[in-house]
Coordinates of C-alpha atoms in Angstrom, one line a residue:
X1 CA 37.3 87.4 14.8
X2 CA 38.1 91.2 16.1
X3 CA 37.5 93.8 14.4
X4 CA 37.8 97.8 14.5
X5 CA 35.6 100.2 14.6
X6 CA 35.5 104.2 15.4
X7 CA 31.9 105.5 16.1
X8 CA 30.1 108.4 18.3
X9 CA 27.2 107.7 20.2
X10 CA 24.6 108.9 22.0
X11 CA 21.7 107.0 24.1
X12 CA 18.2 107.8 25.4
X13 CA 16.4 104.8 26.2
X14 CA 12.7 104.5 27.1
X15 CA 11.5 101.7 29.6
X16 CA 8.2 100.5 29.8
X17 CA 6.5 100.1 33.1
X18 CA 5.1 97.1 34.9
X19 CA 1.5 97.6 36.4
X20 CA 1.4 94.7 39.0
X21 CA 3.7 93.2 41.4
X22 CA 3.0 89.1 42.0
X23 CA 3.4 87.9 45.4
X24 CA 3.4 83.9 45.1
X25 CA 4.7 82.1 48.2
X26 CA 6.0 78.8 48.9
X27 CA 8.1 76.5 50.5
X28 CA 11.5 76.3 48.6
X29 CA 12.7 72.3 49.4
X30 CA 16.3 72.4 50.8
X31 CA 19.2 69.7 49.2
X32 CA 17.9 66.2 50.4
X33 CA 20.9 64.8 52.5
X34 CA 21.1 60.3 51.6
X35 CA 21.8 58.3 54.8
X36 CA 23.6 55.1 54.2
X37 CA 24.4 51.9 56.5
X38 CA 27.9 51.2 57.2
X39 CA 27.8 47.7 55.5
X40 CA 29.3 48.3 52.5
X41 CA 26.4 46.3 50.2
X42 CA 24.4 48.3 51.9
X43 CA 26.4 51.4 50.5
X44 CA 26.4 49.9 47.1
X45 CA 22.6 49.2 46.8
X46 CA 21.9 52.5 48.6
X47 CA 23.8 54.3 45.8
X48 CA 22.2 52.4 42.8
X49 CA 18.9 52.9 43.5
X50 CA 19.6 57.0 44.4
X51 CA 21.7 57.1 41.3
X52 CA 19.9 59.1 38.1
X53 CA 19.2 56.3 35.0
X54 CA 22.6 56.6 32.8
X55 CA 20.8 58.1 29.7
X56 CA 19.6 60.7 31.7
X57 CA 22.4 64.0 32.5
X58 CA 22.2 66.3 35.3
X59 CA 19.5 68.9 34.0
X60 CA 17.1 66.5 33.4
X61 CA 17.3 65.2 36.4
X62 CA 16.4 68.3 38.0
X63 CA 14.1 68.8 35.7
X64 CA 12.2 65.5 37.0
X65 CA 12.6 66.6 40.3
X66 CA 10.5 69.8 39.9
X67 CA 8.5 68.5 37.8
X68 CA 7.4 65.8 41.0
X69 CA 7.7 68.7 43.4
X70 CA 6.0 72.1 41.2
X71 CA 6.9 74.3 44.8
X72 CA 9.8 73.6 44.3
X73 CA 11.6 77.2 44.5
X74 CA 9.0 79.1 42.7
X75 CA 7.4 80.4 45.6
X76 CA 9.2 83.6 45.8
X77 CA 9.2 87.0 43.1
X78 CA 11.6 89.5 42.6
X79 CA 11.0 93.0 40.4
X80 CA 13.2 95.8 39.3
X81 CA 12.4 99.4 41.1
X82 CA 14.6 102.6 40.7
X83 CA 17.7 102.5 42.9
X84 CA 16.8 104.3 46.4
X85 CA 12.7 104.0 45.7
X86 CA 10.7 103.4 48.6
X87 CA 8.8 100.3 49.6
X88 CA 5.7 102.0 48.2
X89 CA 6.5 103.2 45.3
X90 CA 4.3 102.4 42.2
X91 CA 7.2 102.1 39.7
X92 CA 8.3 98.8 38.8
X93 CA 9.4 96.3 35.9
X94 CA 9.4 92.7 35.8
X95 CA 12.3 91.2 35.8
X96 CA 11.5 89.8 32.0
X97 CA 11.4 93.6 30.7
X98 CA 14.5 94.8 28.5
X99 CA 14.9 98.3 31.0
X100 CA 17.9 99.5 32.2
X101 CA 17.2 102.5 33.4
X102 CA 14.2 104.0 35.3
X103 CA 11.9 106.5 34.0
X104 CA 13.8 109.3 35.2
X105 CA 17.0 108.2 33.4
X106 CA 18.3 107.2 37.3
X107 CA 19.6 103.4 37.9
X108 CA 17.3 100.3 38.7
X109 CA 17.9 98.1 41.4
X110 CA 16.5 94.2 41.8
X111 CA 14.2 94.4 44.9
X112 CA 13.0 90.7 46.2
X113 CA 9.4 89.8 48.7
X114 CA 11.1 90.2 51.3
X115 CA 8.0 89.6 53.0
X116 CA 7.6 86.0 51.5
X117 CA 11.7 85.4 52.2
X118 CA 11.2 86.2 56.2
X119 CA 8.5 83.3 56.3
X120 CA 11.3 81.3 57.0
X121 CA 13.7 82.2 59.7
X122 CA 17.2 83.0 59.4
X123 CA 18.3 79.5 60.4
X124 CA 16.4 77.8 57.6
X125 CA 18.0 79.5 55.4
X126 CA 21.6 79.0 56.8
X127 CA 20.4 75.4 56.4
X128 CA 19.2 75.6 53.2
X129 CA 22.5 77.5 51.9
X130 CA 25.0 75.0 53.7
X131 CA 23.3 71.6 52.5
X132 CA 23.5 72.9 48.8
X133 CA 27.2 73.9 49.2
X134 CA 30.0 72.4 47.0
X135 CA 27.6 69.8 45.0
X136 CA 27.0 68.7 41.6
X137 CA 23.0 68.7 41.7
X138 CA 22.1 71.3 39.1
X139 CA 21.6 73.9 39.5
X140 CA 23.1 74.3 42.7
X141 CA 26.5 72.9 42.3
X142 CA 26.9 76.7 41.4
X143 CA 28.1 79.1 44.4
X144 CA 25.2 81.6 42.5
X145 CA 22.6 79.0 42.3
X146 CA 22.8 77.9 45.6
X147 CA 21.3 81.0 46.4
X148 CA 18.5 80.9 43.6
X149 CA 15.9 81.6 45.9
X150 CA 18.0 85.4 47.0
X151 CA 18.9 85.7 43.1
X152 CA 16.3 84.8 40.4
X153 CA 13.6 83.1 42.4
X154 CA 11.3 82.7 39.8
X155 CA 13.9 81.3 36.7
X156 CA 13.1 77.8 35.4
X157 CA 16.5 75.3 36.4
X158 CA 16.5 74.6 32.7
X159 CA 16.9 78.2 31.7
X160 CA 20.2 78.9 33.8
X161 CA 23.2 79.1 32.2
X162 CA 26.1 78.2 34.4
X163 CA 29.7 76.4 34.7
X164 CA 29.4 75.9 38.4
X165 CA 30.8 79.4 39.5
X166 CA 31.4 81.0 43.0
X167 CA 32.4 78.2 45.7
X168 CA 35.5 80.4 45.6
X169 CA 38.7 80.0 47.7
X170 CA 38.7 81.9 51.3
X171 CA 42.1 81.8 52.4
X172 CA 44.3 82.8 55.3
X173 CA 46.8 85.1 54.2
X174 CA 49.1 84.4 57.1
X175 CA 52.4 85.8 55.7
X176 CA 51.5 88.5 54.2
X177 CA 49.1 89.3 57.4
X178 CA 51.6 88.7 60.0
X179 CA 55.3 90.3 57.6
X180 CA 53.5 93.4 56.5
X181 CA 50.9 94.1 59.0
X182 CA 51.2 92.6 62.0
X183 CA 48.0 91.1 61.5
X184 CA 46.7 87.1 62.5
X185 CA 43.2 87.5 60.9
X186 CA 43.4 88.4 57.5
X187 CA 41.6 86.3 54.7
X188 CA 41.6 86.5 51.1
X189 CA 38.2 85.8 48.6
X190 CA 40.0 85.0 45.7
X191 CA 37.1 85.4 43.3
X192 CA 39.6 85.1 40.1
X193 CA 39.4 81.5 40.7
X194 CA 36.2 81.2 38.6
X195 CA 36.0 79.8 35.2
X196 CA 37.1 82.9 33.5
X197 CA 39.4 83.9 35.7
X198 CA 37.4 87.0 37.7
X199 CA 34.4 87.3 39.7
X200 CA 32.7 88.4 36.7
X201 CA 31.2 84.9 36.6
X202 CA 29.2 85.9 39.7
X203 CA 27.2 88.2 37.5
X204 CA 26.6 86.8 33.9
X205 CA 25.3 83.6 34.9
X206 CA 22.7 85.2 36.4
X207 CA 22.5 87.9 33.2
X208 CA 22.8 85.1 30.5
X209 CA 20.5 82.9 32.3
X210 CA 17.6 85.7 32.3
X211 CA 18.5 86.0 28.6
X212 CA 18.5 82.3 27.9
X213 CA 14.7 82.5 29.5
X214 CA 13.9 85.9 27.3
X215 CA 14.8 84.2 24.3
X216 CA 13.5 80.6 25.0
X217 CA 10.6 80.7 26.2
X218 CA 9.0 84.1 25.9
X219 CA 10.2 84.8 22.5
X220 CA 12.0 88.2 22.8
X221 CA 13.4 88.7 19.5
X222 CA 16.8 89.4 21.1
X223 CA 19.9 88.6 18.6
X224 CA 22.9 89.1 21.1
X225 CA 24.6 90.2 24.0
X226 CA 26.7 93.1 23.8
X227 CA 29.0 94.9 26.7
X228 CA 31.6 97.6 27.0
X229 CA 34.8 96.2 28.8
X230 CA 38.2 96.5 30.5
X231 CA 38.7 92.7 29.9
X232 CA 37.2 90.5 31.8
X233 CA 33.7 91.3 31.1
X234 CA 34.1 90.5 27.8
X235 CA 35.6 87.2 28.9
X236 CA 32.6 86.3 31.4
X237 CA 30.0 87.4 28.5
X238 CA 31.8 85.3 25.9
X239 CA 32.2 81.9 27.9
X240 CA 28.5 82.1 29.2
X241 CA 27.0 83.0 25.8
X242 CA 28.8 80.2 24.0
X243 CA 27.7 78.1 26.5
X244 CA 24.3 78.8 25.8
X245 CA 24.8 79.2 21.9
X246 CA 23.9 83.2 22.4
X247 CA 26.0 85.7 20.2
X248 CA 28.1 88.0 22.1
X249 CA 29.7 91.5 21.1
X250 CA 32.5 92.8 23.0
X251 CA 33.8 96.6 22.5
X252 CA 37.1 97.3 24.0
X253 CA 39.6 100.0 24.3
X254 CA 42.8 99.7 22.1
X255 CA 45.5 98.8 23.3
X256 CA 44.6 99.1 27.2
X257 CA 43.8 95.2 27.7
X258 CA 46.3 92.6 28.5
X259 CA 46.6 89.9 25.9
X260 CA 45.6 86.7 28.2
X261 CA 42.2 89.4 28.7
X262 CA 41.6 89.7 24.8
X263 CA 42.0 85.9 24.0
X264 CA 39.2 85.0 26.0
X265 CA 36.4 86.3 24.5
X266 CA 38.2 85.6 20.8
X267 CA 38.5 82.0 21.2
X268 CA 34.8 81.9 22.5
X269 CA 33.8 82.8 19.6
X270 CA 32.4 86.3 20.2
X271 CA 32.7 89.3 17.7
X272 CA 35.3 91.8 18.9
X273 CA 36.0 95.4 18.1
X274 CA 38.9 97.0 19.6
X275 CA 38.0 101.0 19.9
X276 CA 40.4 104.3 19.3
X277 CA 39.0 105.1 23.1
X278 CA 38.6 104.6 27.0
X279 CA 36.3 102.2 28.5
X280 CA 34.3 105.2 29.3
X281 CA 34.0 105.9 25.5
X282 CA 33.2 102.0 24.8
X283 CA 29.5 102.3 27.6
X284 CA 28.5 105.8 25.8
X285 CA 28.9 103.2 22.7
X286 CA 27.3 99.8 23.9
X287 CA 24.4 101.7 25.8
X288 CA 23.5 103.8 22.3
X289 CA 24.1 100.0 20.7
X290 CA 21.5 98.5 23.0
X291 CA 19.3 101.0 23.0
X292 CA 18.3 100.7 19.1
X293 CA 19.1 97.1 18.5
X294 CA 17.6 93.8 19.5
X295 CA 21.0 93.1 21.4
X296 CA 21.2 93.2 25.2
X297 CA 22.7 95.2 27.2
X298 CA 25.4 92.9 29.6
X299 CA 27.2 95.9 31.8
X300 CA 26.5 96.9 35.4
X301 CA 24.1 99.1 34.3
X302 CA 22.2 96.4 33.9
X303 CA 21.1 95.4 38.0
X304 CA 20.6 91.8 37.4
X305 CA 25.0 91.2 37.6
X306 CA 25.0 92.4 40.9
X307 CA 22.3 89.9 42.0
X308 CA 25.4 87.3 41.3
X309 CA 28.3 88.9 42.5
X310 CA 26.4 89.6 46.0
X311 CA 26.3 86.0 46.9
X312 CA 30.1 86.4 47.0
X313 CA 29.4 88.2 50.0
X314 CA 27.2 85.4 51.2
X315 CA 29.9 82.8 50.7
X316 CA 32.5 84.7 52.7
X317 CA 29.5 84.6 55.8
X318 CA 29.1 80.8 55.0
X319 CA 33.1 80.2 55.1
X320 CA 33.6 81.7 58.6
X321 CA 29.9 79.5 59.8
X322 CA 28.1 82.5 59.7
X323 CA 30.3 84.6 61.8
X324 CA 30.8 88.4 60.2
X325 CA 34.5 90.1 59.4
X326 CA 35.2 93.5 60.6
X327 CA 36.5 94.4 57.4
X328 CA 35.9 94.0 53.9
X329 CA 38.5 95.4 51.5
X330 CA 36.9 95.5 47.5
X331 CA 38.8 97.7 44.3
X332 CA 36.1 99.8 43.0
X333 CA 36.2 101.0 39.3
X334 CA 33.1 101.0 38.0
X335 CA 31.5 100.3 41.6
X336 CA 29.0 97.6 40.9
X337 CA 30.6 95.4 42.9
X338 CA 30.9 97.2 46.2
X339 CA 27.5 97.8 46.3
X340 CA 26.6 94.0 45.4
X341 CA 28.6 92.9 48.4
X342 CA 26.6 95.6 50.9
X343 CA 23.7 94.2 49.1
X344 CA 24.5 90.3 50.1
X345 CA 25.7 91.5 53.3
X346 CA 22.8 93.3 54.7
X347 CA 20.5 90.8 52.8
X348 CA 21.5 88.0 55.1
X349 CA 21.2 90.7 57.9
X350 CA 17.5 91.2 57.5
X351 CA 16.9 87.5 56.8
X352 CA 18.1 86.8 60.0
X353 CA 20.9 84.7 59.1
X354 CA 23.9 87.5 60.8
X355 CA 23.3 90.2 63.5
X356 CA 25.4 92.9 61.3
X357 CA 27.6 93.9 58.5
X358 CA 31.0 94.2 58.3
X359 CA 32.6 97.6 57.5
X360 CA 33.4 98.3 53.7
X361 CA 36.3 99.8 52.1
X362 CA 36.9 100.6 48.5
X363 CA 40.3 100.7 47.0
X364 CA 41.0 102.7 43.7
X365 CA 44.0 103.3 41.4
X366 CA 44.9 107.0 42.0
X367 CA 44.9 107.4 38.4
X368 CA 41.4 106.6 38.3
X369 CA 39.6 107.5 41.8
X370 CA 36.4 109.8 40.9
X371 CA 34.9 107.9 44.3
X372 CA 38.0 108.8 46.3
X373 CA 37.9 112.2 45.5
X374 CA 34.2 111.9 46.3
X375 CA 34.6 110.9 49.9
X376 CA 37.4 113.5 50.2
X377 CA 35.4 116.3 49.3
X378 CA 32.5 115.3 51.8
X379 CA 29.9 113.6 49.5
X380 CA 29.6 117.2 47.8
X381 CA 30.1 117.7 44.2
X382 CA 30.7 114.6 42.4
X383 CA 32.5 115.2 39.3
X384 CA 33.5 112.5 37.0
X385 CA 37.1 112.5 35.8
X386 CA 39.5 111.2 32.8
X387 CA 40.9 108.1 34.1
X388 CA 44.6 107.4 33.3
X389 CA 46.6 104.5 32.5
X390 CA 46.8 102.2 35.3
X391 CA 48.3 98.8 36.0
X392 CA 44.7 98.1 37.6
X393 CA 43.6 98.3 34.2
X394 CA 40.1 96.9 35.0
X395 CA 39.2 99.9 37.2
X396 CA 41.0 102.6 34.5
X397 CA 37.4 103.8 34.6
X398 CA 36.8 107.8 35.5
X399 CA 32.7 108.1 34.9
X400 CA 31.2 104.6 36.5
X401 CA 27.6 104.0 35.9
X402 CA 27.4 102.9 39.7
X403 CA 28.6 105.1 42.0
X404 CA 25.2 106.6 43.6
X405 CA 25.1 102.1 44.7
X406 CA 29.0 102.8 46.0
X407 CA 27.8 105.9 47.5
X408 CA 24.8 103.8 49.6
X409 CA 27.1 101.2 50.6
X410 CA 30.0 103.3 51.7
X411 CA 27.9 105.3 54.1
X412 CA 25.9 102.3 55.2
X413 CA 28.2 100.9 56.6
X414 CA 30.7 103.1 57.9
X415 CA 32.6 102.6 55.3
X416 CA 36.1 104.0 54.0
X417 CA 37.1 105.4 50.3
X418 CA 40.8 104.9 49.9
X419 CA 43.2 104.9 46.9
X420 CA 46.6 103.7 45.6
X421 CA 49.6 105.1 43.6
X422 CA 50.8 103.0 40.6
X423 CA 54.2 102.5 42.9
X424 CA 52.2 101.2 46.0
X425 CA 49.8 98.9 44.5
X426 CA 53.1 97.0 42.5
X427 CA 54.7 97.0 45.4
X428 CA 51.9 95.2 47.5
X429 CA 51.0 92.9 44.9
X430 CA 54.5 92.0 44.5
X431 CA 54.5 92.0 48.3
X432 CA 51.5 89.5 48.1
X433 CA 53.4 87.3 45.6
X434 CA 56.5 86.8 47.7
X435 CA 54.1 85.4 49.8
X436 CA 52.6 83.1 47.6
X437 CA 49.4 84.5 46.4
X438 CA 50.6 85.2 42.5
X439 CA 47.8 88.7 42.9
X440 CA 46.4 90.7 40.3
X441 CA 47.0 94.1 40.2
X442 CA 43.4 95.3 41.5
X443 CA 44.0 92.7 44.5
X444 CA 47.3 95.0 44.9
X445 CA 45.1 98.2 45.1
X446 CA 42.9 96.7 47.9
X447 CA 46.8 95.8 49.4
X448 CA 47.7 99.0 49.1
X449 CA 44.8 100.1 51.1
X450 CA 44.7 97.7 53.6
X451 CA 48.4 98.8 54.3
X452 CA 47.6 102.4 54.7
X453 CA 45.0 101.5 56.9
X454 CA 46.8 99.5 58.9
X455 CA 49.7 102.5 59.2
X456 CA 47.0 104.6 60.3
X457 CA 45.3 102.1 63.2
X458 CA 42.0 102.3 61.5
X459 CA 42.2 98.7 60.8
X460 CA 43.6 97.4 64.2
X461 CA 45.8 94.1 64.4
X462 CA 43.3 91.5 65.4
X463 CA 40.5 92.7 63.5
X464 CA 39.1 90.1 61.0
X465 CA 39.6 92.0 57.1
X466 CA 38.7 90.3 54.0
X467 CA 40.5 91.6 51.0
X468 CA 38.7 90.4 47.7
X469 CA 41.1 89.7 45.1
X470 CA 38.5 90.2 41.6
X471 CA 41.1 88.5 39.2
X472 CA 43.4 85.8 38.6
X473 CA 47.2 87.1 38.3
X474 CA 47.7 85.3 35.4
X475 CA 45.8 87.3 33.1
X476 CA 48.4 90.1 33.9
X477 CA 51.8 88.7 33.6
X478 CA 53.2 91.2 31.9
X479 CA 53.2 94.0 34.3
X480 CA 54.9 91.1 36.6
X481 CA 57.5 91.0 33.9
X482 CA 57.9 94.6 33.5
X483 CA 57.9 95.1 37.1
X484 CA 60.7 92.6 38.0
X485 CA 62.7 93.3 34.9
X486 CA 62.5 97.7 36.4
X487 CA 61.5 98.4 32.9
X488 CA 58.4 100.7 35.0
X489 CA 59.7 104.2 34.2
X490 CA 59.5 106.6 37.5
X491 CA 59.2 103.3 39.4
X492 CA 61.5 102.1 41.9
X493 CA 60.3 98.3 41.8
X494 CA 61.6 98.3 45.4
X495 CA 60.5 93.9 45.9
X496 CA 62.0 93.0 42.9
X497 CA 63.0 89.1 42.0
X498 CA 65.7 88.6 39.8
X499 CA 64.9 87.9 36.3
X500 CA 67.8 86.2 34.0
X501 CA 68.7 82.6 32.7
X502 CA 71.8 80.5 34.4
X503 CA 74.1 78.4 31.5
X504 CA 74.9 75.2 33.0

């Protein structure tokens, strides 16, 4: 059911600080690999006998697998610290602590042992990672889960929540690449083909899974899941909380979602309310929300989503065997996810399992590019801004909660802050679509930016670039509509396909 509601909030929240740090280590057991004879009894008997009893489903299995190997995966530990805090530093929260915030008011960030993790070399891991890939053992048919041990070591399998995320197409964007740029090494992640339809997923498994636990097993008296959204968080939160039977609440901003984006979390079943305001005024809302009620908090604010959406990064490394791009190209709005693929990146750099990272861009809508004009101004004087309407409506955000993360991963890695006009991001997406890609408007941002790039040699012609398309075009068809009927006013529309009927 949605509803409507009009309130003014404030937030102030106080965590509550963890004393000690465990350091358990152990041997996590890799996906056991069946050899079979080529006589084909032998295949059959082979198979029956590895074959779970019929009465028994996947999660029990797994469940009598650990219970006949107790190391299995538990022998690694993970904690939340402030963003930027040194290896020393004596603030920290377990991960089964409802904090979002350190006790300066500054972000958190999830910081794993990496002394336990380097115990095992970077090719055991590469190993590890590659036998899991693409199956249905649970929990690790999941492109997140097959990572457990880099995401939330410590989680029991029968806690996650998951619809076997990630695994996500990596494809070779040759026409577009070689029409438009002059390029013969350009690849597209297309994270919107998840369950819900963005890379969302990525995240709220992980976040709903850590819930799941909260409430299951430790009790917390926790009623719901709430977030602020621009549409596809809401539709990631739904699908994973009905999937667990966890109630979720969803503030949006009126009238600034696409209709495919609010039907998701409706027909899951969530509790809805469309707000008189910006996304910007729906987090002052959710984080006041969370902050005095038993419901928790589901934004990027909240570090354990960009534990999920780093292994993205760590799929694009497995899809090229472990070779790293030059280039990867990721819209930015409110910049979580930049810094989540720096963070799987340079993750698999100090494990061992890469040499390097590649370079980072982040594309934003010029109507709402706070980080742009950031990096323009020299990394002096942030200033948040009023975001306006955007066809990239998922990054229409002018304050984001993450950008001292963007900030890190920008300058990590060399990286590059550019924007898009409303004009140039339609244009490349409808660019993309003439050559078959059917792109989301954000995907047509990171376009855009790859293209001026490009104009400008930065990117060079052979370079390998990955350009991370977050959505699924379908969930905006109607700025596909408007664009090809040149119903955009001040827009030229200049790759339009004709739209009409033919009477035969």
């Amino acid at each position: 059911m949605a509803s409507f509601l009009s309130i003014s909030p404030s937030y102030s929240p106080t965590p509550r600080v963890l004393s000690t740090n465990p350091t358990r280590i152990s041997s996590p057991k890799p996906f056991t690999r069946i050899s079979c004879s080529s006589d084909s009894s032998a295949k059959t008997t082979t198979s029956s006998k590895n074959r779970r009893p019929a009465e028994e489903n996947i999660r029990e299995e797994a469940a009598r697998r650990d219970h006949a190997n107790p190391d299995n995966g538990h022998g690694f530990s993970a904690c939340y610290v402030p963003f930027g805090a040194p290896d020393d530093s004596e603030e920290r929260y377990s991960l089964d602590e409802i904090v979002y915030r350190s006790r300066s008011g500054g972000l958190l960030d999830v910081r794993h042992d990496f002394s336990a993790l380097k115990k095992f070399p970077g090719s055991y891991w590469r190993s590890l990672f590659d036998s899991r890939a693409g199956r249905t053992t649970w929990p690790y048919g999941s492109g997140v889960w097959s990572k457990k041990e880099w995401v939330l070591p410590e989680i029991d399998g029968d806690d996650i929540v998951s619809l076997f995320e990630g695994n996500s197409n990596l494809f070779w964007a040759e026409r577009f690449g070689k029409d438009h740029l002059g390029m013969n090494d350009l690849w597209v992640k297309h994270c919107g083909i998840s369950h819900t339809g963005s890379f969302k997923d990525l995240g709220m498994t992980v976040l709903v899974s850590q819930v799941n636990r909260l409430r299951r097993h430790l009790k917390r008296p926790i009623v719901g899941v709430g977030c602020a959204s621009t549409g596809d968080t809401s539709a990631a939160l739904s699908a994973y909380c009905a999937a667990a039977r966890i109630p979720a609440i969803v503030f949006l901003p009126a009238d600034r979602i696409s209709v495919a984006q609010l039907v998701q979390p409706i027909a899951n079943g969530a509790t809805v309310l469309s707000l008189d305001t910006d996304f910007d005024g729906c987090m002052r809302l959710i984080r006041e929300v969370t902050a005095e009620l038993p419901i928790y908090l589901a934004n990027s604010l909240n570090s354990l989503r960009l534990e999920g959406q780093k292994t993205a990064a760590i799929e694009i490394l497995q899809q090229f065997d472990w070779e790293v791009p030059d280039w990867v190209i990721v819209p930015g709005g409110n910049l979580g996810n930049i810094y989540a693929f720096y963070k799987g990146f340079e993750m698999c750099r100090e494990l061992g399992l890469v040499d390097r990272v590649p370079r980072l861009v982040c594309a934003q809508a010029a109507n709402a590019n706070p980080l742009y004009l950031y990096y323009k101004a020299g990394w002096t004087d942030f200033k948040p801004i009023t975001a306006s309407q955007t066809f990239a409506s998922a990054i229409q955000i002018g304050d984001p909660v993450s950008i001292d993360r963007a900030v890190f991963a920008i300058r990590s890695t060399d990286g590059i802050v550019e924007e898009a006009t409303e004009e140039e991001l339609m244009d490349a997406m409808a660019q993309a679509d003439r050559t078959g890609m059917f792109a989301c408007p954000h995907t047509g941002v990171a376009l855009a930016a790859l293209i001026k790039l490009r104009d400008r040699g930065v990117i060079g012609p052979h370079d390998r670039t990955v350009v991370v398309s977050t959505a699924h075009g379908l969930k905006f068809t109607q700025s596909k509509v408007d664009y090809h009927s040149q119903e955009i006013t001040d827009m030229s529309c200049r790759v339009v396909s004709l739209i009409g009927t033919v009477e035969f």
